[in-house]
Amino acid sequence: MSKQGFTTRQVHADRMLNKPEHGGVHTSTSNSVLFEFADAQGIIDAFQGKRAAHVYSRSSSPSVAALQNMLNDLEGGVGAVCFATGMAAISSTLFSLVKAGDHLIVSQYLFGNTRSFFHTLSQFGVQISYVDVTDIQNVKEAYQPNTKGVYTETVANPVTQVADLQAIGQYCEERGILYMLDNTMTPPPVFYAKAVKASLVFCSLTKYIAGHGNVLGGAVIDTGEYNWQTFENISTDYQVADTAQWGLTQIRKKGLRDLGATLSPSSATSVALGLETLAMRLSRSCQNALKLASFLDNHPKVTNVFYPGLASHPQHFMAREQMDKGYGAILSFDLVKDIDPVAFINSLKLVICATHLGDNRTLALPVAPTIYFENSAEEREIMGISDTMIRVSVGIEDTDDLISDFANALNSHCVS
Ligand SMILES: *Cc1c(COP(=O)(O)O)cnc(C)c1O
């Protein structure tokens, strides 16, 4: 990694990596779906992979390719593929890499839609064991001869369980299985997936990377840590050239080209703009989250606060060891039972009631009756989600304004 600081690199990444036309500092939004070849041999070579070129924008386009370069640089990988959404990145990648009869070890604490997708995947004959990934022993015990990989998030939402990321990386390396890590909650510079030997990093670009709540996107980045020659599911068609590219080649062909959830060029431009200020926004959000978590933790009307930055959090020590510049900006809490969480959320004036996270604005949501509505009470219990839990995605507002909004809302509700 270069010696320049994170933001210096992000601010200059587009012009340095992509060398935009006319000396521009941004790659322009290029909306062409088709690309002309002056000579028919050129398009033949492009189709046969003998020459790198854009041929049809479902599979690649200049604006998306520029963003992929920047995201790959961010994680220090060997390549990246963008998709229309974070869910598209996850589902398209898994559909391209696993087959009926394979087994995956999956975190029992997952973003709700990802959990729902794994249920769908199991209907296609992929066996799945859900385990508590905060303890490596559970991962080891779930291993089977047909295990193809482990899938987890860094910090889970809403209860903020922290996976034993380092130990999982070591174990996957020993077993020669894929380590798939969703780093949406703690993107660089807070946490580098490559540092724990993750094979593939997933990211919902919609969240912190874009940050402004005005664009959807997703990506998968190959860190280069995994040896694809040991992966049985790479089609011989894609076992060509550089072995480091085998995985991404199959993901591009089977996942992006065949399933078709392509990121639009204009979305790529918006995401790239967000990336420039990622470190500043994330750092501010993480600081606000720690202060708000401490405030809530000390408030008599609040019973439980879940935030990895609090010393009382079950994985606080692990989070401190694994994360460098903050503990993320998601926290959850329960109010004393006399206060109705719905009425409480209604009394917040600044904080927005919305289901999204990683935004510049602070958002609050009652999670059990919304995003976990489709899950049974038992499933919610396994994930540690209480019926009254409120999730907060902390934004970049001035800290005092944020805390006073919570303080005023708490004061407006009486406890008998
Ligand atoms: C939001 C989110 C996703 C899905 O991303 P979309 O861009 O909304 O499809 C995946 N994983 C995590 C951890 C998320 O928070």
PDB file of C-alpha atoms in Angstrom, residues 145-283:
ATOM      1  CA  PRO A 145     -16.061 -32.390   3.218  1.00  0.00           C
ATOM      2  CA  ASN A 146     -18.353 -30.553   0.759  1.00  0.00           C
ATOM      3  CA  THR A 147     -17.932 -27.135   2.453  1.00  0.00           C
ATOM      4  CA  LYS A 148     -17.045 -24.567  -0.198  1.00  0.00           C
ATOM      5  CA  GLY A 149     -16.822 -21.489   1.971  1.00  0.00           C
ATOM      6  CA  VAL A 150     -17.735 -19.328   4.933  1.00  0.00           C
ATOM      7  CA  TYR A 151     -19.968 -16.255   4.569  1.00  0.00           C
ATOM      8  CA  THR A 152     -20.204 -13.568   7.214  1.00  0.00           C
ATOM      9  CA  GLU A 153     -20.521  -9.839   7.805  1.00  0.00           C
ATOM     10  CA  THR A 154     -17.946  -7.896   9.796  1.00  0.00           C
ATOM     11  CA  VAL A 155     -20.335  -6.284  12.275  1.00  0.00           C
ATOM     12  CA  ALA A 156     -23.887  -7.597  12.078  1.00  0.00           C
ATOM     13  CA  ASN A 157     -26.928  -5.395  12.058  1.00  0.00           C
ATOM     14  CA  PRO A 158     -28.962  -4.616  14.140  1.00  0.00           C
ATOM     15  CA  VAL A 159     -27.394  -6.236  17.239  1.00  0.00           C
ATOM     16  CA  THR A 160     -23.749  -5.482  16.217  1.00  0.00           C
ATOM     17  CA  GLN A 161     -22.274  -8.933  16.864  1.00  0.00           C
ATOM     18  CA  VAL A 162     -18.645  -8.901  15.682  1.00  0.00           C
ATOM     19  CA  ALA A 163     -17.403 -12.005  13.844  1.00  0.00           C
ATOM     20  CA  ASP A 164     -14.039 -13.507  14.785  1.00  0.00           C
ATOM     21  CA  LEU A 165     -12.724 -12.250  11.467  1.00  0.00           C
ATOM     22  CA  GLN A 166      -9.052 -13.062  11.957  1.00  0.00           C
ATOM     23  CA  ALA A 167      -9.620 -16.625  13.154  1.00  0.00           C
ATOM     24  CA  ILE A 168     -12.096 -17.322  10.338  1.00  0.00           C
ATOM     25  CA  GLY A 169      -9.501 -16.124   7.822  1.00  0.00           C
ATOM     26  CA  GLN A 170      -6.871 -18.423   9.238  1.00  0.00           C
ATOM     27  CA  TYR A 171      -9.265 -21.374   9.276  1.00  0.00           C
ATOM     28  CA  CYS A 172     -10.459 -20.827   5.685  1.00  0.00           C
ATOM     29  CA  GLU A 173      -6.852 -20.671   4.556  1.00  0.00           C
ATOM     30  CA  GLU A 174      -6.032 -23.948   6.322  1.00  0.00           C
ATOM     31  CA  ARG A 175      -9.026 -25.656   4.732  1.00  0.00           C
ATOM     32  CA  GLY A 176      -8.577 -24.044   1.310  1.00  0.00           C
ATOM     33  CA  ILE A 177     -12.175 -22.779   1.324  1.00  0.00           C
ATOM     34  CA  LEU A 178     -13.549 -19.407   0.255  1.00  0.00           C
ATOM     35  CA  TYR A 179     -13.902 -16.645   2.825  1.00  0.00           C
ATOM     36  CA  MET A 180     -16.731 -14.352   1.747  1.00  0.00           C
ATOM     37  CA  LEU A 181     -16.975 -11.224   3.849  1.00  0.00           C
ATOM     38  CA  ASP A 182     -19.619  -8.511   3.639  1.00  0.00           C
ATOM     39  CA  ASN A 183     -17.779  -5.349   4.656  1.00  0.00           C
ATOM     40  CA  THR A 184     -20.692  -2.947   4.115  1.00  0.00           C
ATOM     41  CA  MET A 185     -20.767  -1.930   7.783  1.00  0.00           C
ATOM     42  CA  THR A 186     -17.076  -1.165   8.182  1.00  0.00           C
ATOM     43  CA  PRO A 187     -15.517  -0.198   4.857  1.00  0.00           C
ATOM     44  CA  PRO A 188     -11.898   0.985   4.676  1.00  0.00           C
ATOM     45  CA  PRO A 189     -10.259   2.785   6.372  1.00  0.00           C
ATOM     46  CA  VAL A 190     -12.135   1.323   9.380  1.00  0.00           C
ATOM     47  CA  PHE A 191     -11.516  -2.271   8.375  1.00  0.00           C
ATOM     48  CA  TYR A 192      -9.540  -3.978   5.592  1.00  0.00           C
ATOM     49  CA  ALA A 193     -10.914  -7.378   4.622  1.00  0.00           C
ATOM     50  CA  LYS A 194      -7.599  -8.366   3.054  1.00  0.00           C
ATOM     51  CA  ALA A 195      -5.893  -8.008   6.450  1.00  0.00           C
ATOM     52  CA  VAL A 196      -7.889 -11.005   7.723  1.00  0.00           C
ATOM     53  CA  LYS A 197      -7.310 -12.966   4.500  1.00  0.00           C
ATOM     54  CA  ALA A 198     -10.877 -12.661   3.199  1.00  0.00           C
ATOM     55  CA  SER A 199     -11.153 -14.044  -0.349  1.00  0.00           C
ATOM     56  CA  LEU A 200     -14.081 -11.998  -1.634  1.00  0.00           C
ATOM     57  CA  VAL A 201     -15.313  -8.745  -0.132  1.00  0.00           C
ATOM     58  CA  PHE A 202     -18.924  -7.711  -0.671  1.00  0.00           C
ATOM     59  CA  CYS A 203     -20.055  -4.177  -0.328  1.00  0.00           C
ATOM     60  CA  SER A 204     -23.364  -2.421  -0.651  1.00  0.00           C
ATOM     61  CA  LEU A 205     -22.175   0.799  -2.288  1.00  0.00           C
ATOM     62  CA  THR A 206     -25.581   2.245  -1.415  1.00  0.00           C
ATOM     63  CA  LYS A 207     -24.482   2.649   2.194  1.00  0.00           C
ATOM     64  CA  TYR A 208     -21.302   4.408   3.428  1.00  0.00           C
ATOM     65  CA  ILE A 209     -19.406   4.377   0.117  1.00  0.00           C
ATOM     66  CA  ALA A 210     -22.001   6.458  -1.732  1.00  0.00           C
ATOM     67  CA  GLY A 211     -23.344   7.859   1.521  1.00  0.00           C
ATOM     68  CA  HIS A 212     -25.836  10.416   0.269  1.00  0.00           C
ATOM     69  CA  GLY A 213     -28.951   8.295  -0.088  1.00  0.00           C
ATOM     70  CA  ASN A 214     -29.327   8.983  -3.794  1.00  0.00           C
ATOM     71  CA  VAL A 215     -27.927   5.910  -5.541  1.00  0.00           C
ATOM     72  CA  LEU A 216     -27.999   2.098  -5.319  1.00  0.00           C
ATOM     73  CA  GLY A 217     -25.004  -0.084  -6.058  1.00  0.00           C
ATOM     74  CA  GLY A 218     -23.033  -3.131  -4.996  1.00  0.00           C
ATOM     75  CA  ALA A 219     -19.636  -4.669  -5.577  1.00  0.00           C
ATOM     76  CA  VAL A 220     -17.553  -7.746  -5.040  1.00  0.00           C
ATOM     77  CA  ILE A 221     -13.802  -7.358  -4.776  1.00  0.00           C
ATOM     78  CA  ASP A 222     -11.275 -10.189  -4.978  1.00  0.00           C
ATOM     79  CA  THR A 223      -8.485  -9.534  -2.477  1.00  0.00           C
ATOM     80  CA  GLY A 224      -6.124 -11.974  -4.206  1.00  0.00           C
ATOM     81  CA  GLU A 225      -5.815 -14.018  -1.004  1.00  0.00           C
ATOM     82  CA  TYR A 226      -7.559 -17.101  -2.366  1.00  0.00           C
ATOM     83  CA  ASN A 227      -6.002 -19.676  -4.678  1.00  0.00           C
ATOM     84  CA  TRP A 228      -8.696 -20.329  -7.270  1.00  0.00           C
ATOM     85  CA  GLN A 229      -6.850 -23.395  -8.540  1.00  0.00           C
ATOM     86  CA  THR A 230      -8.132 -25.211  -5.449  1.00  0.00           C
ATOM     87  CA  PHE A 231     -11.773 -24.264  -6.129  1.00  0.00           C
ATOM     88  CA  GLU A 232     -13.596 -27.131  -7.853  1.00  0.00           C
ATOM     89  CA  ASN A 233     -16.400 -25.056  -9.350  1.00  0.00           C
ATOM     90  CA  ILE A 234     -14.436 -22.923 -11.799  1.00  0.00           C
ATOM     91  CA  SER A 235     -15.533 -23.938 -15.277  1.00  0.00           C
ATOM     92  CA  THR A 236     -12.692 -24.953 -17.581  1.00  0.00           C
ATOM     93  CA  ASP A 237     -13.874 -22.135 -19.871  1.00  0.00           C
ATOM     94  CA  TYR A 238     -12.700 -19.648 -17.256  1.00  0.00           C
ATOM     95  CA  GLN A 239      -9.505 -21.384 -16.226  1.00  0.00           C
ATOM     96  CA  VAL A 240      -7.595 -19.160 -18.590  1.00  0.00           C
ATOM     97  CA  ALA A 241      -4.650 -16.808 -18.213  1.00  0.00           C
ATOM     98  CA  ASP A 242      -3.895 -15.386 -14.762  1.00  0.00           C
ATOM     99  CA  THR A 243      -5.174 -17.786 -12.056  1.00  0.00           C
ATOM    100  CA  ALA A 244      -5.864 -14.783  -9.775  1.00  0.00           C
ATOM    101  CA  GLN A 245      -8.647 -13.748 -12.202  1.00  0.00           C
ATOM    102  CA  TRP A 246     -10.475 -17.097 -12.436  1.00  0.00           C
ATOM    103  CA  GLY A 247     -13.026 -16.300  -9.743  1.00  0.00           C
ATOM    104  CA  LEU A 248     -13.878 -12.836 -11.058  1.00  0.00           C
ATOM    105  CA  THR A 249     -14.036 -14.094 -14.634  1.00  0.00           C
ATOM    106  CA  GLN A 250     -16.686 -16.633 -13.655  1.00  0.00           C
ATOM    107  CA  ILE A 251     -18.525 -13.989 -11.587  1.00  0.00           C
ATOM    108  CA  ARG A 252     -18.488 -11.599 -14.578  1.00  0.00           C
ATOM    109  CA  LYS A 253     -19.752 -14.209 -17.008  1.00  0.00           C
ATOM    110  CA  LYS A 254     -22.211 -16.227 -14.910  1.00  0.00           C
ATOM    111  CA  GLY A 255     -23.144 -13.552 -12.397  1.00  0.00           C
ATOM    112  CA  LEU A 256     -23.100 -10.245 -14.241  1.00  0.00           C
ATOM    113  CA  ARG A 257     -23.585 -11.207 -17.890  1.00  0.00           C
ATOM    114  CA  ASP A 258     -26.146 -14.006 -17.435  1.00  0.00           C
ATOM    115  CA  LEU A 259     -28.118 -12.609 -14.488  1.00  0.00           C
ATOM    116  CA  GLY A 260     -27.794  -9.044 -15.749  1.00  0.00           C
ATOM    117  CA  ALA A 261     -28.048  -6.867 -12.617  1.00  0.00           C
ATOM    118  CA  THR A 262     -25.672  -4.262 -14.050  1.00  0.00           C
ATOM    119  CA  LEU A 263     -24.775  -0.993 -12.337  1.00  0.00           C
ATOM    120  CA  SER A 264     -25.796   1.923 -14.561  1.00  0.00           C
ATOM    121  CA  PRO A 265     -23.060   4.331 -15.720  1.00  0.00           C
ATOM    122  CA  SER A 266     -24.739   7.306 -14.040  1.00  0.00           C
ATOM    123  CA  SER A 267     -24.949   5.386 -10.766  1.00  0.00           C
ATOM    124  CA  ALA A 268     -21.248   4.575 -11.072  1.00  0.00           C
ATOM    125  CA  THR A 269     -20.518   8.311 -11.357  1.00  0.00           C
ATOM    126  CA  SER A 270     -22.562   9.076  -8.209  1.00  0.00           C
ATOM    127  CA  VAL A 271     -20.898   6.300  -6.207  1.00  0.00           C
ATOM    128  CA  ALA A 272     -17.452   7.499  -7.284  1.00  0.00           C
ATOM    129  CA  LEU A 273     -18.258  10.957  -5.969  1.00  0.00           C
ATOM    130  CA  GLY A 274     -19.229   9.535  -2.591  1.00  0.00           C
ATOM    131  CA  LEU A 275     -16.001   7.558  -2.409  1.00  0.00           C
ATOM    132  CA  GLU A 276     -13.935  10.770  -2.341  1.00  0.00           C
ATOM    133  CA  THR A 277     -15.203  11.740   1.114  1.00  0.00           C
ATOM    134  CA  LEU A 278     -15.644   8.252   2.582  1.00  0.00           C
ATOM    135  CA  ALA A 279     -13.022   8.530   5.314  1.00  0.00           C
ATOM    136  CA  MET A 280     -14.240  11.917   6.565  1.00  0.00           C
ATOM    137  CA  ARG A 281     -17.894  10.917   6.632  1.00  0.00           C
ATOM    138  CA  LEU A 282     -17.259   7.525   8.165  1.00  0.00           C
ATOM    139  CA  SER A 283     -14.961   8.902  10.821  1.00  0.00           C
TER     140      SER A 283
END
